[in-house]
Short mmCIF file of C-alpha atoms and ligand atoms in Angstrom, two decimals:
data_model
loop_
_atom_site.label_atom_id
_atom_site.label_comp_id
_atom_site.label_asym_id
_atom_site.label_seq_id
_atom_site.Cartn_x
_atom_site.Cartn_y
_atom_site.Cartn_z
CA UNK A 1 11.33 -11.99 28.79
CA UNK A 2 12.68 -9.41 26.35
CA UNK A 3 11.24 -5.91 26.07
CA UNK A 4 9.71 -6.87 22.72
CA UNK A 5 8.15 -10.07 24.09
CA UNK A 6 6.63 -8.11 26.95
CA UNK A 7 5.26 -5.49 24.57
CA UNK A 8 3.60 -8.10 22.35
CA UNK A 9 2.18 -10.00 25.33
CA UNK A 10 0.76 -6.79 26.80
CA UNK A 11 -0.79 -5.83 23.45
CA UNK A 12 -2.35 -9.26 23.06
CA UNK A 13 -3.81 -9.09 26.56
CA UNK A 14 -5.32 -5.71 25.68
CA UNK A 15 -6.82 -7.20 22.50
CA UNK A 16 -8.27 -10.08 24.49
CA UNK A 17 -10.24 -7.66 26.65
CA UNK A 18 -12.31 -7.05 23.51
CA UNK A 19 -12.22 -3.27 23.83
CA UNK A 20 -10.80 -2.68 20.35
CA UNK A 21 -13.93 -4.15 18.77
CA UNK A 22 -16.91 -1.82 19.39
CA UNK A 23 -17.22 0.65 16.53
CA UNK A 24 -17.59 3.58 18.94
CA UNK A 25 -14.23 2.73 20.49
CA UNK A 26 -12.53 2.48 17.10
CA UNK A 27 -13.98 5.84 16.08
CA UNK A 28 -12.90 7.39 19.37
CA UNK A 29 -9.33 6.17 18.81
CA UNK A 30 -9.32 7.48 15.24
CA UNK A 31 -10.51 10.88 16.48
CA UNK A 32 -7.70 10.94 19.02
CA UNK A 33 -5.23 10.18 16.26
CA UNK A 34 -6.69 13.05 14.25
CA UNK A 35 -6.25 15.29 17.27
CA UNK A 36 -2.57 14.36 17.38
CA UNK A 37 -2.12 15.70 13.86
CA UNK A 38 -3.94 18.95 14.55
CA UNK A 39 -2.13 19.63 17.82
CA UNK A 40 1.38 18.32 17.20
CA UNK A 41 2.21 19.49 13.68
CA UNK A 42 5.12 21.51 15.04
CA UNK A 43 6.92 18.60 16.72
CA UNK A 44 6.25 16.40 13.68
CA UNK A 45 7.72 18.87 11.20
CA UNK A 46 10.68 19.82 13.40
CA UNK A 47 11.73 16.16 13.55
CA UNK A 48 11.28 15.69 9.82
CA UNK A 49 13.33 18.80 9.18
CA UNK A 50 16.19 17.19 11.11
CA UNK A 51 15.75 13.77 9.49
CA UNK A 52 15.23 14.67 5.84
CA UNK A 53 15.28 18.48 5.62
CA UNK A 54 11.56 18.44 4.86
CA UNK A 55 9.97 21.89 5.02
CA UNK A 56 7.04 22.57 7.33
CA UNK A 57 4.61 22.96 4.43
CA UNK A 58 6.12 19.94 2.65
CA UNK A 59 5.56 17.81 5.77
CA UNK A 60 1.91 18.73 5.89
CA UNK A 61 1.46 18.28 2.14
CA UNK A 62 3.21 14.94 1.77
CA UNK A 63 2.87 13.33 5.17
CA UNK A 64 0.01 14.42 7.38
CA UNK A 65 -2.65 15.81 5.02
CA UNK A 66 -3.20 12.39 3.47
CA UNK A 67 -3.39 10.81 6.92
CA UNK A 68 -5.98 13.32 8.07
CA UNK A 69 -8.00 12.49 4.93
CA UNK A 70 -7.72 8.73 5.57
CA UNK A 71 -8.76 9.16 9.20
CA UNK A 72 -11.85 11.20 8.38
CA UNK A 73 -12.79 8.76 5.61
CA UNK A 74 -12.52 5.84 8.03
CA UNK A 75 -14.59 7.67 10.64
CA UNK A 76 -17.29 8.45 8.06
CA UNK A 77 -17.40 5.02 6.46
CA UNK A 78 -16.62 2.66 9.33
CA UNK A 79 -20.22 1.63 9.97
CA UNK A 80 -20.64 0.73 6.30
CA UNK A 81 -17.29 -1.10 6.04
CA UNK A 82 -17.86 -3.14 9.20
CA UNK A 83 -21.46 -4.10 8.39
CA UNK A 84 -22.39 -7.59 7.19
CA UNK A 85 -22.10 -7.75 3.39
CA UNK A 86 -24.92 -9.77 1.82
CA UNK A 87 -23.83 -11.90 -1.13
CA UNK A 88 -25.56 -13.56 -4.08
CA UNK A 89 -26.96 -16.99 -3.33
CA UNK A 90 -27.46 -20.19 -5.24
CA UNK A 91 -30.79 -22.02 -5.45
CA UNK A 92 -29.93 -24.21 -2.50
CA UNK A 93 -29.27 -21.29 -0.16
CA UNK A 94 -32.05 -19.05 -1.41
CA UNK A 95 -33.92 -19.10 1.87
CA UNK A 96 -30.78 -18.70 4.01
CA UNK A 97 -28.99 -15.60 5.20
CA UNK A 98 -25.65 -15.58 3.42
CA UNK A 99 -23.18 -12.79 4.08
CA UNK A 100 -19.59 -11.74 4.69
CA UNK A 101 -18.80 -10.48 8.17
CA UNK A 102 -15.51 -8.58 8.48
CA UNK A 103 -13.87 -9.37 11.82
CA UNK A 104 -10.62 -8.19 13.43
CA UNK A 105 -7.56 -10.35 12.89
CA UNK A 106 -5.99 -9.76 16.31
CA UNK A 107 -2.58 -8.20 16.88
CA UNK A 108 -0.98 -6.60 13.82
CA UNK A 109 2.73 -5.80 13.61
CA UNK A 110 3.38 -2.64 11.60
CA UNK A 111 6.99 -2.11 10.50
CA UNK A 112 7.54 1.32 8.97
CA UNK A 113 10.17 2.75 6.62
CA UNK A 114 11.97 6.08 6.97
CA UNK A 115 11.25 8.00 3.75
CA UNK A 116 7.71 9.15 4.61
CA UNK A 117 7.81 7.84 8.16
CA UNK A 118 4.41 9.14 9.29
CA UNK A 119 2.58 8.26 6.09
CA UNK A 120 3.84 4.68 5.80
CA UNK A 121 3.58 3.86 9.51
CA UNK A 122 0.34 5.56 10.48
CA UNK A 123 -1.65 4.76 7.35
CA UNK A 124 -1.61 1.00 8.12
CA UNK A 125 -2.36 1.85 11.76
CA UNK A 126 -5.53 3.67 10.67
CA UNK A 127 -6.60 0.47 8.90
CA UNK A 128 -5.68 -1.65 11.92
CA UNK A 129 -7.69 0.52 14.32
CA UNK A 130 -10.67 0.77 11.94
CA UNK A 131 -10.71 -3.02 11.52
CA UNK A 132 -10.78 -3.49 15.32
CA UNK A 133 -7.27 -4.85 15.78
CA UNK A 134 -4.56 -4.18 18.30
CA UNK A 135 -1.17 -3.19 16.89
CA UNK A 136 2.52 -3.14 17.66
CA UNK A 137 4.06 -0.22 15.81
CA UNK A 138 7.76 -0.30 14.90
CA UNK A 139 8.85 3.01 13.33
CA UNK A 140 12.03 2.99 11.27
CA UNK A 141 15.12 3.68 13.39
CA UNK A 142 16.75 5.32 10.36
CA UNK A 143 14.67 8.50 10.80
CA UNK A 144 16.01 8.96 14.31
CA UNK A 145 14.12 12.11 15.31
CA UNK A 146 10.76 11.09 13.92
CA UNK A 147 10.92 7.66 15.59
CA UNK A 148 11.41 9.41 18.94
CA UNK A 149 8.51 11.82 18.35
CA UNK A 150 6.26 8.92 17.35
CA UNK A 151 7.25 6.97 20.45
CA UNK A 152 6.54 10.02 22.66
CA UNK A 153 3.33 11.26 21.05
CA UNK A 154 1.27 8.19 20.11
CA UNK A 155 0.78 6.99 23.73
CA UNK A 156 -0.42 10.47 24.71
CA UNK A 157 -3.33 10.21 22.28
CA UNK A 158 -4.32 6.61 21.60
CA UNK A 159 -4.79 3.59 23.87
CA UNK A 160 -1.18 2.75 24.69
CA UNK A 161 -1.91 -0.84 25.66
CA UNK A 162 -3.79 -1.66 22.48
CA UNK A 163 -1.47 0.23 20.16
CA UNK A 164 2.08 -0.18 21.43
CA UNK A 165 5.10 1.61 19.97
CA UNK A 166 8.35 -0.39 20.01
CA UNK A 167 11.45 1.43 18.83
CA UNK A 168 14.77 -0.03 17.80
CA UNK A 169 16.76 -1.33 14.86
CA UNK A 170 17.38 -4.67 13.20
CA UNK A 171 17.96 -6.61 16.47
CA UNK A 172 14.74 -5.34 18.02
CA UNK A 173 12.76 -5.93 14.82
CA UNK A 174 14.09 -9.46 14.59
CA UNK A 175 13.13 -10.11 18.19
CA UNK A 176 9.64 -8.80 17.39
CA UNK A 177 9.51 -11.09 14.37
CA UNK A 178 10.11 -14.13 16.58
CA UNK A 179 6.79 -13.41 18.30
CA UNK A 180 3.46 -14.55 16.97
CA UNK A 181 1.27 -11.95 15.27
CA UNK A 182 -2.00 -12.24 13.38
CA UNK A 183 -0.74 -10.09 10.52
CA UNK A 184 2.51 -8.34 9.63
CA UNK A 185 2.38 -5.14 7.61
CA UNK A 186 5.86 -4.24 6.39
CA UNK A 187 7.02 -1.28 4.32
CA UNK A 188 10.61 -1.21 3.11
CA UNK A 189 13.04 -2.81 0.69
CA UNK A 190 12.65 -6.15 -1.07
CA UNK A 191 15.61 -7.85 0.64
CA UNK A 192 14.19 -7.30 4.11
CA UNK A 193 10.74 -8.15 2.71
CA UNK A 194 12.03 -11.71 2.26
CA UNK A 195 13.32 -11.78 5.87
CA UNK A 196 9.88 -10.67 7.06
CA UNK A 197 8.08 -13.30 5.02
CA UNK A 198 10.37 -16.05 6.25
CA UNK A 199 9.80 -15.08 9.88
CA UNK A 200 6.04 -14.85 9.30
CA UNK A 201 5.99 -18.32 7.71
CA UNK A 202 7.14 -19.88 11.01
CA UNK A 203 3.81 -18.85 12.56
CA UNK A 204 1.74 -19.03 9.35
CA UNK A 205 1.17 -15.30 9.75
CA UNK A 206 -0.18 -13.49 6.68
CA UNK A 207 1.82 -10.51 5.45
CA UNK A 208 1.36 -7.31 3.52
CA UNK A 209 4.63 -6.28 1.91
CA UNK A 210 4.84 -2.73 0.60
CA UNK A 211 8.14 -2.85 -1.25
CA UNK A 212 9.92 -0.81 -3.90
CA UNK A 213 11.82 -1.37 -7.12
CA UNK A 214 12.55 0.49 -10.33
CA UNK A 215 9.43 2.31 -11.55
CA UNK A 216 9.79 3.08 -15.29
CA UNK A 217 8.61 6.22 -17.01
CA UNK A 218 8.00 6.13 -20.76
CA UNK A 219 7.76 9.44 -22.64
CA UNK A 220 6.15 9.14 -26.06
CA UNK A 221 7.39 11.68 -28.59
CA UNK A 222 3.74 12.46 -29.24
CA UNK A 223 3.11 14.48 -26.07
CA UNK A 224 3.60 17.90 -24.51
CA UNK A 225 7.17 17.27 -23.38
CA UNK A 226 7.35 20.44 -21.33
CA UNK A 227 4.35 19.49 -19.15
CA UNK A 228 5.45 15.84 -19.00
CA UNK A 229 8.91 16.84 -17.76
CA UNK A 230 7.57 19.21 -15.14
CA UNK A 231 5.38 16.44 -13.69
CA UNK A 232 8.26 13.94 -13.87
CA UNK A 233 10.71 16.37 -12.21
CA UNK A 234 8.21 16.86 -9.40
CA UNK A 235 7.72 13.09 -9.01
CA UNK A 236 11.45 12.44 -9.06
CA UNK A 237 12.95 15.18 -6.90
CA UNK A 238 10.28 15.43 -4.21
CA UNK A 239 11.90 14.20 -0.97
CA UNK A 240 15.17 14.07 -2.88
CA UNK A 241 14.08 11.06 -4.90
CA UNK A 242 13.46 8.98 -1.77
CA UNK A 243 9.92 8.06 -2.74
CA UNK A 244 8.90 4.45 -3.36
CA UNK A 245 6.81 5.44 -6.39
CA UNK A 246 9.25 8.03 -7.79
CA UNK A 247 9.87 7.52 -11.52
CA UNK A 248 13.17 5.63 -11.36
CA UNK A 249 14.29 6.12 -14.98
CA UNK A 250 13.05 7.53 -18.29
CA UNK A 251 12.64 5.57 -21.51
CA UNK A 252 12.32 7.65 -24.69
CA UNK A 253 13.36 7.80 -28.31
CA UNK A 254 16.82 9.35 -28.89
CA UNK A 255 15.26 12.15 -30.95
CA UNK A 256 13.61 13.72 -27.86
CA UNK A 257 16.38 13.12 -25.30
CA UNK A 258 17.87 16.63 -25.54
CA UNK A 259 14.49 18.26 -25.21
CA UNK A 260 13.67 16.08 -22.19
CA UNK A 261 16.95 17.09 -20.51
CA UNK A 262 16.31 20.75 -21.23
CA UNK A 263 12.75 20.65 -19.90
CA UNK A 264 13.61 18.68 -16.74
CA UNK A 265 16.39 21.19 -16.09
CA UNK A 266 13.95 24.07 -16.56
CA UNK A 267 11.59 22.54 -13.98
CA UNK A 268 14.43 21.92 -11.51
CA UNK A 269 15.25 25.63 -11.62
CA UNK A 270 11.57 26.57 -11.41
CA UNK A 271 11.02 24.39 -8.30
CA UNK A 272 14.35 24.60 -6.49
CA UNK A 273 16.01 27.77 -7.87
CA UNK A 274 19.50 27.89 -9.42
CA UNK A 275 20.93 26.68 -6.11
CA UNK A 276 18.82 23.78 -4.76
CA UNK A 277 21.20 23.43 -1.80
CA UNK A 278 19.83 26.61 -0.28
CA UNK A 279 16.22 25.99 -1.26
CA UNK A 280 13.99 25.09 1.69
CA UNK A 281 11.86 22.80 -0.47
CA UNK A 282 14.75 20.56 -1.48
CA UNK A 283 15.48 17.65 0.83
CA UNK A 284 18.56 15.72 1.89
CA UNK A 285 19.63 12.10 1.66
CA UNK A 286 18.69 10.36 4.90
CA UNK A 287 22.25 9.44 5.94
CA UNK A 288 25.82 9.02 4.72
CA UNK A 289 25.42 5.32 4.00
CA UNK A 290 22.68 6.09 1.49
CA UNK A 291 24.65 9.13 0.21
CA UNK A 292 27.60 6.85 -0.63
CA UNK A 293 25.32 4.22 -2.16
CA UNK A 294 23.74 6.78 -4.49
CA UNK A 295 27.01 8.51 -5.42
CA UNK A 296 28.54 5.15 -6.37
CA UNK A 297 25.81 4.80 -9.02
CA UNK A 298 27.18 7.80 -10.89
CA UNK A 299 30.48 6.08 -11.71
CA UNK A 300 29.78 4.84 -15.22
CA UNK A 301 27.14 7.31 -16.45
CA UNK A 302 27.23 10.75 -18.07
CA UNK A 303 25.84 13.64 -16.07
CA UNK A 304 23.71 16.01 -18.18
CA UNK A 305 22.31 18.13 -15.34
CA UNK A 306 23.35 18.51 -11.68
CA UNK A 307 25.80 16.10 -10.10
CA UNK A 308 26.94 18.54 -7.37
CA UNK A 309 27.11 17.00 -3.92
CA UNK A 310 28.28 17.52 -0.36
CA UNK A 311 28.75 14.47 1.82
CA UNK A 312 28.93 16.43 5.08
CA UNK A 313 25.43 17.76 4.37
CA UNK A 314 24.05 14.59 2.66
CA UNK A 315 23.28 16.82 -0.32
CA UNK A 316 23.00 15.56 -3.89
CA UNK A 317 21.71 18.02 -6.47
CA UNK A 318 18.80 17.10 -8.74
CA UNK A 319 20.64 15.17 -11.43
CA UNK A 320 19.86 13.93 -14.95
CA UNK A 321 21.98 11.26 -16.66
CA UNK A 322 22.03 10.91 -20.45
CA UNK A 323 22.53 7.97 -22.84
CA UNK A 324 22.46 5.52 -19.95
CA UNK A 325 23.06 1.88 -20.83
CA UNK A 326 20.99 -0.92 -19.29
CA UNK A 327 24.22 -2.35 -17.86
CA UNK A 328 25.11 0.90 -16.01
CA UNK A 329 25.35 0.76 -12.21
CA UNK A 330 22.40 3.14 -11.85
CA UNK A 331 20.19 0.57 -13.59
CA UNK A 332 21.07 -2.40 -11.36
CA UNK A 333 18.96 -1.47 -8.32
CA UNK A 334 16.28 0.98 -7.19
CA UNK A 335 17.94 4.43 -7.13
CA UNK A 336 15.98 5.96 -4.24
CA UNK A 337 17.79 9.26 -4.71
CA UNK A 338 17.75 12.31 -7.02
CA UNK A 339 19.36 10.72 -10.10
CA UNK A 340 17.24 10.50 -13.24
CA UNK A 341 18.77 8.27 -15.94
CA UNK A 342 17.51 8.50 -19.52
CA UNK A 343 17.67 5.33 -21.63
CA UNK A 344 17.04 5.22 -25.34
CA UNK A 345 14.47 2.95 -26.91
CA UNK A 346 13.62 2.87 -30.61
CA UNK A 347 9.85 2.79 -30.10
CA UNK A 348 6.97 1.76 -27.84
CA UNK A 349 7.53 -1.94 -28.59
CA UNK A 350 11.07 -1.78 -27.30
CA UNK A 351 9.98 0.19 -24.23
CA UNK A 352 7.39 -2.45 -23.38
CA UNK A 353 9.94 -5.22 -23.92
CA UNK A 354 12.45 -3.44 -21.68
CA UNK A 355 9.89 -3.02 -18.90
CA UNK A 356 8.75 -6.63 -19.15
CA UNK A 357 12.33 -7.85 -18.92
CA UNK A 358 12.62 -6.34 -15.44
CA UNK A 359 10.77 -7.15 -12.22
CA UNK A 360 7.15 -5.98 -11.99
CA UNK A 361 7.44 -2.39 -10.72
CA UNK A 362 5.47 -0.63 -8.00
CA UNK A 363 4.40 2.14 -10.39
CA UNK A 364 4.53 2.54 -14.14
CA UNK A 365 4.32 5.94 -15.82
CA UNK A 366 3.45 6.65 -19.42
CA UNK A 367 3.30 10.12 -20.97
CA UNK A 368 1.50 10.40 -24.30
CA UNK A 369 -1.27 12.31 -26.06
CA UNK A 370 -2.19 9.12 -27.87
CA UNK A 371 -4.69 6.93 -26.04
CA UNK A 372 -3.57 3.93 -28.07
CA UNK A 373 -0.08 4.21 -26.55
CA UNK A 374 -1.55 4.39 -23.05
CA UNK A 375 -3.81 1.44 -23.79
CA UNK A 376 -0.95 -0.68 -25.12
CA UNK A 377 1.20 0.11 -22.09
CA UNK A 378 -1.72 -0.84 -19.83
CA UNK A 379 -2.53 -4.07 -21.67
CA UNK A 380 0.98 -5.32 -22.28
CA UNK A 381 2.72 -4.71 -18.96
CA UNK A 382 2.07 -5.35 -15.26
CA UNK A 383 2.81 -3.15 -12.23
CA UNK A 384 1.43 -2.25 -8.80
CA UNK A 385 -0.18 0.89 -10.20
CA UNK A 386 -0.25 2.65 -13.57
CA UNK A 387 -0.41 6.37 -14.20
CA UNK A 388 -0.77 8.10 -17.52
CA UNK A 389 0.44 11.68 -17.84
CA UNK A 390 1.24 12.26 -14.18
CA UNK A 391 3.36 10.98 -11.31
CA UNK A 392 2.69 9.95 -7.68
CA UNK A 393 -0.90 11.23 -7.42
CA UNK A 394 -2.51 7.78 -7.46
CA UNK A 395 -1.19 7.45 -3.88
CA UNK A 396 -3.70 10.11 -2.80
CA UNK A 397 -6.78 8.42 -4.28
CA UNK A 398 -8.21 6.38 -1.42
CA UNK A 399 -10.59 4.48 -3.71
CA UNK A 400 -7.60 2.96 -5.53
CA UNK A 401 -5.79 -0.02 -3.99
CA UNK A 402 -2.17 0.92 -3.30
CA UNK A 403 0.37 -1.87 -3.37
CA UNK A 404 2.81 -3.85 -5.43
CA UNK A 405 2.77 -7.01 -7.49
CA UNK A 406 5.50 -9.62 -7.81
CA UNK A 407 8.79 -8.16 -6.62
CA UNK A 408 7.20 -4.83 -5.66
CA UNK A 409 5.08 -6.41 -2.95
CA UNK A 410 1.87 -8.13 -2.01
CA UNK A 411 -1.42 -6.97 -0.56
CA UNK A 412 -2.74 -3.45 -0.80
CA UNK A 413 -4.17 -0.67 1.32
CA UNK A 414 -5.64 2.86 1.50
CA UNK A 415 -9.28 3.64 2.29
CA UNK A 416 -11.51 0.58 2.43
CA UNK A 417 -8.66 -1.58 1.12
CA UNK A 418 -6.79 -1.00 4.41
CA UNK A 419 -9.87 -2.06 6.34
CA UNK A 420 -10.29 -5.23 4.27
CA UNK A 421 -6.58 -6.01 4.29
CA UNK A 422 -6.50 -6.04 8.08
CA UNK A 423 -9.83 -7.83 8.56
CA UNK A 424 -10.75 -11.43 8.20
CA UNK A 425 -13.63 -11.58 5.74
CA UNK A 426 -15.63 -14.31 7.39
CA UNK A 427 -18.10 -16.20 5.21
CA UNK A 428 -21.34 -16.75 7.14
CA UNK A 429 -24.44 -18.77 6.33
CA UNK A 430 -27.42 -18.89 8.66
CA UNK A 431 -30.03 -21.54 7.91
CA UNK A 432 -33.33 -22.31 9.57
CA UNK A 433 -34.01 -25.77 10.92
CA UNK A 434 -36.73 -26.19 8.30
CA UNK A 435 -37.11 -27.51 4.71
CA UNK A 436 -35.09 -30.62 5.55
CA UNK A 437 -36.50 -32.33 2.45
CA UNK A 438 -34.27 -30.28 0.18
CA UNK A 439 -31.21 -31.60 2.00
CA UNK A 440 -32.16 -35.20 1.28
CA UNK A 441 -30.36 -34.97 -2.04
CA UNK A 442 -27.00 -34.70 -0.21
CA UNK A 443 -27.58 -37.44 2.33
CA UNK A 444 -26.66 -41.08 1.65
CA UNK A 445 -27.75 -43.33 0.10
CA UNK A 446 -26.47 -41.39 -2.96
CA UNK A 447 -28.44 -42.06 -6.13
CA UNK A 448 -28.29 -40.73 -9.67
CA UNK A 449 -31.66 -39.12 -9.20
CA UNK A 450 -30.45 -37.18 -6.18
CA UNK A 451 -27.34 -36.20 -8.10
CA UNK A 452 -29.55 -34.84 -10.90
CA UNK A 453 -31.39 -32.62 -8.42
CA UNK A 454 -28.12 -31.52 -6.85
CA UNK A 455 -26.84 -30.51 -10.30
CA UNK A 456 -30.00 -28.51 -10.89
CA UNK A 457 -29.91 -26.69 -7.55
CA UNK A 458 -26.18 -26.02 -7.48
CA UNK A 459 -25.43 -25.16 -11.08
CA UNK A 460 -28.56 -23.28 -12.14
CA UNK A 461 -27.65 -19.61 -12.33
CA UNK A 462 -30.24 -17.19 -10.94
CA UNK A 463 -30.02 -13.44 -11.12
CA UNK A 464 -33.53 -12.16 -10.77
CA UNK A 465 -33.43 -9.14 -8.52
CA UNK A 466 -35.49 -8.85 -5.35
CA UNK A 467 -38.98 -9.48 -6.81
CA UNK A 468 -37.76 -12.41 -8.86
CA UNK A 469 -36.03 -13.91 -5.85
CA UNK A 470 -39.21 -13.76 -3.79
CA UNK A 471 -41.19 -15.42 -6.58
CA UNK A 472 -38.49 -18.04 -6.98
CA UNK A 473 -38.45 -18.66 -3.25
CA UNK A 474 -42.16 -19.54 -3.41
CA UNK A 475 -41.57 -21.89 -6.37
CA UNK A 476 -38.56 -23.31 -4.54
CA UNK A 477 -40.67 -24.15 -1.48
CA UNK A 478 -43.22 -25.94 -3.66
CA UNK A 479 -40.51 -27.83 -5.57
CA UNK A 480 -38.88 -28.79 -2.29
CA UNK A 481 -42.14 -30.19 -1.00
CA UNK A 482 -42.72 -32.14 -4.23
CA UNK A 483 -39.16 -33.45 -4.24
CA UNK A 484 -39.52 -34.45 -0.65
CA UNK A 485 -42.76 -36.35 -1.16
CA UNK A 486 -42.42 -37.84 -4.61
CA UNK A 487 -38.80 -38.64 -5.24
CA UNK A 488 -36.54 -38.78 -2.29
CA UNK A 489 -38.42 -40.36 0.54
P1 LIG B 1 14.35 0.92 6.60
O1 LIG B 1 15.84 0.77 6.55
O2 LIG B 1 13.74 1.92 7.49
O3 LIG B 1 13.73 -0.50 6.88
C1 LIG B 1 12.35 -0.69 7.05
C2 LIG B 1 12.11 -1.41 8.34
O4 LIG B 1 12.69 -2.69 8.30
C3 LIG B 1 12.68 -0.70 9.56
O5 LIG B 1 11.67 -0.56 10.52
C4 LIG B 1 13.84 -1.58 9.99
O6 LIG B 1 13.99 -1.60 11.38
C5 LIG B 1 13.45 -2.93 9.47
N1 LIG B 1 14.60 -3.75 9.12
C6 LIG B 1 15.69 -3.36 8.41
N2 LIG B 1 16.53 -4.39 8.23
C7 LIG B 1 15.97 -5.46 8.84
C8 LIG B 1 16.34 -6.83 9.00
N3 LIG B 1 17.49 -7.31 8.52
N4 LIG B 1 15.49 -7.64 9.68
C9 LIG B 1 14.33 -7.17 10.17
N5 LIG B 1 13.94 -5.89 10.05
C10 LIG B 1 14.74 -5.05 9.40
O7 LIG B 1 13.76 1.28 5.16
P2 LIG B 1 14.28 0.89 3.72
O8 LIG B 1 14.09 -0.54 3.50
O9 LIG B 1 15.59 1.52 3.42
O10 LIG B 1 13.15 1.72 2.92
C11 LIG B 1 13.30 2.07 1.62
C12 LIG B 1 12.65 1.02 0.74
O11 LIG B 1 11.28 0.95 1.07
C13 LIG B 1 12.70 1.37 -0.73
O12 LIG B 1 12.93 0.19 -1.45
C14 LIG B 1 11.31 1.90 -1.01
O13 LIG B 1 10.91 1.76 -2.34
C15 LIG B 1 10.47 1.07 -0.08
N6 LIG B 1 9.24 1.75 0.27
C16 LIG B 1 8.08 1.24 -0.18
C17 LIG B 1 6.90 1.88 0.10
C18 LIG B 1 5.60 1.35 -0.40
O14 LIG B 1 4.58 1.88 0.00
N7 LIG B 1 5.59 0.34 -1.23
C19 LIG B 1 6.91 3.06 0.86
C20 LIG B 1 8.11 3.54 1.32
C21 LIG B 1 9.29 2.88 1.03
#
């Protein structure tokens, strides 16, 4: 048996003990996870400094603060989320108890990415624990130091048999994928997303795929370009552009291109000084493979701002590219680095057409003071999420589902959505062994008269509120008795 097989078998055995299910146990585990973040901030940020040159404050702001918020939300709301959810009934089920009961799925495989390694690995884990599952957690091997810290710290705080960390690269992940899980939650690129889905199909395992892609950013000339560019520069250059929802490229009319360049440049200096290389808030590319990939995109485009780089330090300056053509290398795949291409469009119509010609993006950004522009962009395009006049912040709103559509992924999470995503929403109906007369209409011999009653009971729409329902229930009982005596027997 391989190490991965053993880990999955052990996790499943732990799930089968049933101990992940009681709400008190789930809350206890969530509290332990919270404790990890209050006690181990130093180790977490030291590793992220080595992996991505994230600053200590940046780590808390972009990685762990959101997790602490999600954990306390889950602790506060768990009873409500896990409770039976009564649903509307039809006339035939009026006297029954009809409800949705969320139940754990079983063992969830969580495969994390490297760019926000804590956020994208632990956030699904919070959902998995809250929903009463066991989990196998596979941090990305690309963020070497963080993967090690995760492997060392998680077992010290949470139940290490129920929530198992397995480290390793492609070989180990593929061995994990040969095992049977009850759900696979993957964050990473689209190509590997397809590998995950194929492996999951062999066991009919459902998947959540949190993928990436090119997220467009349209700037309408009718807006405060200075504020728009500051927000875009923040969204783009945070974590050195290695953010799944970073604005990938700008679409604007040629008349405002120079002003956009000037304003983005101003914000770069404001955030990262005249020398971003020495600024503690400016990150690094994760490794030389990605450094080379990003630098190759510069080949056929014109640099308007930045462009400096240092391979030995995986440094690429915040960069703006002007007059970029749709055929340019930088437009052929997700950039995932600090290059911001500007493409010209003649108007909003052309921008919408351009966006709709590409794959459905994970995020879509529109900057305008005109609500009609925002409305048209919302109505005439599709994307995982849409933000008007800001970047990234929708990620932090736990009442919004976070996820992609089409090529940018499937399924969603955050807050209650994580709980629902990793639960089975079981439809339950509890009937009494009474009022058998009403059922006569479904039993053979089938007659047109019975069909007529079935049509009435099944298709009649009732929405009467509590009082109305009680009154109707009384009428229903009488009708049932009449039907029973006069027509059906
Ligand atoms: P990565 O290289 O860390 O890969 C992600 C995971 O997939 C890792 O755990 C890795 O071990 C595994 N993996 C890699 N190749 C594999 C293979 N051939 N078979 C099986 N498993 C394999 O991360 P990445 O893919 O470079 O991450 C960046 C991408 O992730 C970007 O496209 C980004 O947009 C996307 N992303 C999306 C979100 C989101 O929430 N939607 C968040 C972060 C990143």
